[in-house]
Coordinates of C-alpha atoms in Angstrom, one line a residue:
M1 CA -37.3 -65.2 6.3
A2 CA -39.7 -63.6 3.8
S3 CA -40.6 -65.4 0.6
W4 CA -38.3 -65.0 -2.5
G5 CA -41.1 -63.0 -4.1
E6 CA -41.0 -60.4 -1.3
R7 CA -37.1 -60.4 -1.1
L8 CA -36.6 -59.8 -4.8
A9 CA -39.6 -57.6 -5.7
G10 CA -38.7 -54.4 -7.5
V11 CA -35.1 -55.3 -8.4
R12 CA -34.1 -53.5 -11.6
G13 CA -30.4 -53.9 -11.5
V14 CA -27.9 -56.7 -10.7
L15 CA -24.3 -56.2 -9.6
L16 CA -22.2 -59.3 -10.1
D17 CA -19.0 -60.1 -8.4
I18 CA -16.5 -61.9 -10.7
S19 CA -14.0 -64.1 -8.9
G20 CA -15.8 -67.0 -7.1
V21 CA -19.2 -66.2 -8.8
L22 CA -18.4 -66.3 -12.5
Y23 CA -15.2 -68.3 -12.4
D24 CA -12.4 -69.6 -10.2
G25 CA -9.0 -68.2 -11.2
S26 CA -5.6 -69.8 -11.6
E27 CA -2.2 -69.1 -13.1
D28 CA -3.4 -70.7 -16.4
G29 CA -6.6 -68.7 -16.5
G30 CA -9.0 -70.6 -14.3
V31 CA -12.3 -72.3 -15.1
P32 CA -15.9 -71.0 -15.3
I33 CA -18.2 -72.1 -12.4
P34 CA -20.7 -74.5 -13.9
G35 CA -23.8 -72.7 -15.3
S36 CA -22.4 -69.2 -14.9
V37 CA -21.8 -68.4 -18.6
E38 CA -25.4 -69.2 -19.5
A39 CA -26.6 -67.4 -16.3
V40 CA -25.0 -64.2 -17.4
A41 CA -26.4 -64.5 -20.9
R42 CA -29.9 -65.1 -19.5
L43 CA -29.6 -62.0 -17.3
K44 CA -28.5 -59.9 -20.2
R45 CA -31.5 -61.1 -22.3
S46 CA -33.8 -59.9 -19.6
Q47 CA -35.1 -56.4 -18.7
L48 CA -32.7 -56.2 -15.8
K49 CA -29.6 -54.0 -15.9
V50 CA -26.3 -55.8 -15.3
R51 CA -22.9 -54.5 -14.1
F52 CA -19.8 -56.4 -13.0
C53 CA -18.2 -55.2 -9.8
T54 CA -14.9 -56.7 -8.9
N55 CA -12.0 -56.3 -6.5
D56 CA -9.6 -58.2 -8.8
S57 CA -6.3 -56.2 -8.7
Q58 CA -3.9 -58.6 -10.3
K59 CA -5.1 -57.9 -13.9
S60 CA -5.9 -54.8 -15.8
R61 CA -9.6 -54.3 -16.6
G62 CA -8.9 -55.1 -20.3
D63 CA -7.0 -58.3 -19.5
L64 CA -9.7 -59.5 -17.1
V65 CA -12.4 -58.9 -19.7
G66 CA -10.4 -60.6 -22.3
L67 CA -10.0 -63.7 -20.1
L68 CA -13.7 -63.8 -19.3
R69 CA -14.6 -63.5 -23.0
R70 CA -12.3 -66.4 -23.8
H71 CA -14.3 -68.4 -21.2
G72 CA -17.5 -67.6 -23.1
F73 CA -18.9 -64.7 -21.0
D74 CA -20.7 -61.8 -22.7
I75 CA -18.9 -58.9 -21.1
S76 CA -17.2 -55.6 -22.1
E77 CA -14.8 -53.3 -20.3
S78 CA -17.5 -50.6 -20.1
E79 CA -19.6 -52.9 -17.9
V80 CA -16.9 -53.5 -15.3
T81 CA -16.3 -51.5 -12.2
A82 CA -12.7 -52.3 -11.1
P83 CA -10.5 -50.8 -8.4
A84 CA -7.3 -49.9 -10.4
P85 CA -9.0 -47.5 -12.9
A86 CA -10.9 -45.9 -10.0
A87 CA -7.6 -45.5 -8.0
S88 CA -5.9 -44.0 -11.0
L89 CA -8.6 -41.3 -11.2
I90 CA -8.2 -40.5 -7.5
L91 CA -4.4 -40.2 -7.9
K92 CA -4.8 -37.7 -10.8
K93 CA -7.5 -35.7 -9.0
R94 CA -5.5 -35.3 -5.8
G95 CA -2.1 -34.9 -7.4
L96 CA -0.7 -38.0 -5.7
R97 CA 2.5 -39.7 -6.8
P98 CA 2.3 -43.3 -5.7
H99 CA 4.9 -45.9 -4.7
L100 CA 3.2 -49.0 -6.3
L101 CA 3.1 -52.3 -4.4
V102 CA 1.0 -54.0 -7.1
H103 CA 1.0 -57.1 -9.4
D104 CA 2.8 -56.6 -12.7
G105 CA -0.4 -57.5 -14.4
V106 CA -2.1 -54.3 -13.3
R107 CA 0.7 -51.8 -13.7
S108 CA -0.5 -50.7 -17.1
E109 CA -3.5 -49.1 -15.3
F110 CA -1.0 -46.6 -13.8
D111 CA 1.0 -45.8 -16.9
Q112 CA -0.2 -42.2 -17.0
I113 CA 0.6 -41.6 -13.3
D114 CA 3.7 -39.8 -12.1
T115 CA 5.5 -42.2 -9.7
S116 CA 8.6 -40.0 -9.1
N117 CA 9.3 -38.8 -5.5
P118 CA 6.2 -40.7 -4.1
N119 CA 3.9 -39.0 -1.6
C120 CA 1.6 -42.0 -1.1
V121 CA 1.6 -45.8 -1.4
V122 CA -0.9 -47.8 -3.5
I123 CA -1.2 -51.5 -2.4
A124 CA -3.0 -54.2 -4.4
D125 CA -3.0 -58.0 -4.5
A126 CA 0.7 -58.2 -5.5
G127 CA 0.8 -62.0 -5.2
E128 CA 4.5 -63.2 -5.2
S129 CA 5.6 -59.6 -5.0
F130 CA 4.5 -59.4 -1.3
S131 CA 8.1 -60.1 -0.2
Y132 CA 9.6 -58.7 3.0
Q133 CA 11.8 -56.4 1.0
N134 CA 8.9 -54.9 -1.0
M135 CA 6.6 -54.6 2.1
N136 CA 9.5 -52.9 4.0
K137 CA 10.0 -50.4 1.1
A138 CA 6.4 -49.4 1.2
F139 CA 6.6 -49.1 5.0
R140 CA 9.6 -46.8 4.7
V141 CA 7.9 -44.6 2.1
L142 CA 5.0 -44.1 4.4
M143 CA 7.1 -43.4 7.5
E144 CA 9.0 -40.7 5.7
L145 CA 5.9 -38.8 4.8
E146 CA 4.6 -36.1 7.1
S147 CA 1.0 -37.1 6.3
P148 CA 1.2 -40.6 5.0
V149 CA -1.5 -41.8 2.6
L150 CA -2.1 -45.5 2.0
I151 CA -4.5 -46.5 -0.8
S152 CA -5.6 -50.1 -0.9
L153 CA -7.3 -51.7 -3.8
G154 CA -9.9 -53.6 -1.8
K155 CA -9.5 -55.1 1.7
G156 CA -10.4 -58.7 1.1
R157 CA -9.0 -61.3 3.5
Y158 CA -8.7 -64.1 1.0
Y159 CA -10.1 -65.5 -2.3
K160 CA -10.4 -68.8 -4.0
E161 CA -8.4 -70.2 -6.9
T162 CA -8.6 -73.6 -8.4
S163 CA -5.6 -74.6 -6.2
G164 CA -7.3 -73.4 -3.0
L165 CA -7.6 -70.3 -0.8
M166 CA -5.2 -67.4 -1.4
L167 CA -4.3 -64.5 0.9
D168 CA -5.7 -61.2 -0.4
V169 CA -4.5 -57.6 -0.1
G170 CA -6.4 -56.9 3.2
A171 CA -3.9 -58.9 5.2
Y172 CA -1.0 -56.9 3.9
M173 CA -2.9 -53.6 4.1
K174 CA -3.5 -54.3 7.8
A175 CA 0.2 -54.9 8.4
L176 CA 1.1 -51.5 7.0
E177 CA -1.7 -49.8 8.9
Y178 CA -0.4 -51.4 12.2
A179 CA 3.2 -50.6 11.5
C180 CA 2.6 -47.0 10.5
G181 CA -0.3 -46.2 12.8
I182 CA -2.5 -45.1 10.0
E183 CA -5.8 -46.1 8.3
A184 CA -5.9 -47.0 4.6
E185 CA -8.3 -45.5 2.1
V186 CA -10.0 -48.4 0.4
V187 CA -10.8 -48.2 -3.3
G188 CA -13.0 -51.2 -4.0
K189 CA -15.5 -53.3 -2.1
P190 CA -16.8 -52.8 0.6
S191 CA -16.2 -49.0 0.2
P192 CA -19.6 -47.2 -0.1
E193 CA -18.2 -44.9 -2.8
Y194 CA -17.3 -47.9 -4.9
F195 CA -20.8 -49.4 -4.8
Q196 CA -22.3 -46.0 -5.4
S197 CA -20.1 -45.5 -8.5
A198 CA -21.3 -48.9 -9.9
L199 CA -25.0 -47.9 -9.2
K200 CA -24.5 -44.6 -11.0
E201 CA -23.0 -46.3 -14.0
M202 CA -25.9 -48.8 -14.0
G203 CA -28.5 -46.0 -13.6
V204 CA -30.5 -47.5 -10.7
E205 CA -31.1 -46.5 -7.1
A206 CA -29.7 -48.6 -4.3
H207 CA -33.1 -50.0 -3.2
E208 CA -33.6 -51.2 -6.8
A209 CA -30.4 -53.2 -7.0
I210 CA -29.1 -56.5 -5.7
M211 CA -25.5 -57.7 -5.3
I212 CA -24.5 -61.3 -5.9
G213 CA -21.2 -62.3 -4.4
D214 CA -19.3 -65.0 -2.6
D215 CA -17.8 -62.7 0.2
I216 CA -20.1 -62.3 3.1
V217 CA -18.4 -59.1 4.3
G218 CA -17.1 -57.4 1.2
D219 CA -19.9 -58.2 -1.2
V220 CA -23.0 -58.8 1.0
G221 CA -22.2 -56.5 4.0
G222 CA -20.8 -53.7 1.8
A223 CA -23.8 -53.8 -0.5
Q224 CA -26.4 -53.8 2.3
R225 CA -24.7 -50.9 4.0
C226 CA -25.4 -48.9 0.9
G227 CA -29.1 -49.8 0.9
M228 CA -28.9 -52.6 -1.6
R229 CA -30.1 -56.2 -1.2
A230 CA -27.5 -59.0 -1.5
L231 CA -27.4 -62.7 -2.2
Q232 CA -24.4 -64.9 -1.3
V233 CA -23.5 -67.8 -3.6
R234 CA -22.2 -71.1 -2.1
T235 CA -19.3 -71.0 -4.6
G236 CA -15.8 -69.4 -4.5
K237 CA -14.7 -68.5 -1.1
F238 CA -18.0 -69.3 0.6
R239 CA -17.7 -71.1 3.9
P240 CA -20.7 -72.8 5.6
S241 CA -20.0 -70.6 8.7
D242 CA -20.9 -67.5 6.5
E243 CA -24.6 -68.4 7.0
R244 CA -24.1 -67.9 10.8
H245 CA -22.0 -64.7 10.5
P246 CA -22.4 -62.7 13.7
D247 CA -22.8 -59.3 11.9
V248 CA -23.9 -59.9 8.3
K249 CA -27.0 -61.8 7.1
A250 CA -27.5 -62.1 3.4
D251 CA -31.0 -61.6 1.9
G252 CA -30.7 -65.1 0.6
Y253 CA -28.2 -67.9 0.0
V254 CA -28.1 -69.7 -3.3
D255 CA -26.0 -72.6 -4.5
N256 CA -24.6 -70.7 -7.5
L257 CA -25.2 -67.9 -9.9
A258 CA -27.5 -70.0 -12.1
E259 CA -29.9 -70.5 -9.1
A260 CA -29.8 -66.8 -8.3
V261 CA -30.7 -65.9 -11.9
D262 CA -33.5 -68.4 -11.9
L263 CA -35.0 -66.7 -8.8
L264 CA -34.4 -63.2 -10.2
L265 CA -36.1 -63.8 -13.5
Q266 CA -39.0 -65.4 -11.7
H267 CA -39.6 -62.7 -9.0
A268 CA -37.7 -59.4 -9.7
D269 CA -40.1 -57.7 -12.0
N270 CA -43.0 -58.1 -9.6

């Protein structure tokens, strides 16, 4: 593998995943990953542009930012690319009226959306709301449509909270795809459009940006397919087998965000 100097040369912008990189969540708010608060502060004091790119679909963007600020992070809503606001814009643009299978914490993102007589289904990480009854209701809505549309906020397999690994929306998305014989439209990582939207907001080209995440497929693979570089942190959902993934190879593996920032500040402006 090339030296860190070669791998990080020319980076002007940094995309940061949130869950598993900045903090590990829990029902009571979670805990910051050691060193991450100061690492974000150091990045923001540098010449590098910074944007947060999350697939969290259990909280509104405002609630997520509020939680992170209480943990000590320097972050504002305008710096966060999140799937629910992006999906809301798509629904408005296409005149779609969703049946929402989402967590109560994110429903406010859809307050301005007409949900009467639904002509699509939006699925997110609904947590305890992923009951048989609720999944079957979404299935029935899709099967009654002549041209069923399923929009999924991300397609992650699992994520990590302080209590352990948690099933993510991707498992339930796949169940509806299989049952209905359709393919979901993914709003969130690893969708190329999602990464491109974040790059546009940050004002850098893909080859000038690097993604830092804990998901070898959604963060690392998704970013690399868009022409970005990507580092995987050994925090959050990271598994040792990720470093031997058959299809995706990160541009580097680091113990945590603090180490990634050390390397970026040393090499990125070369």
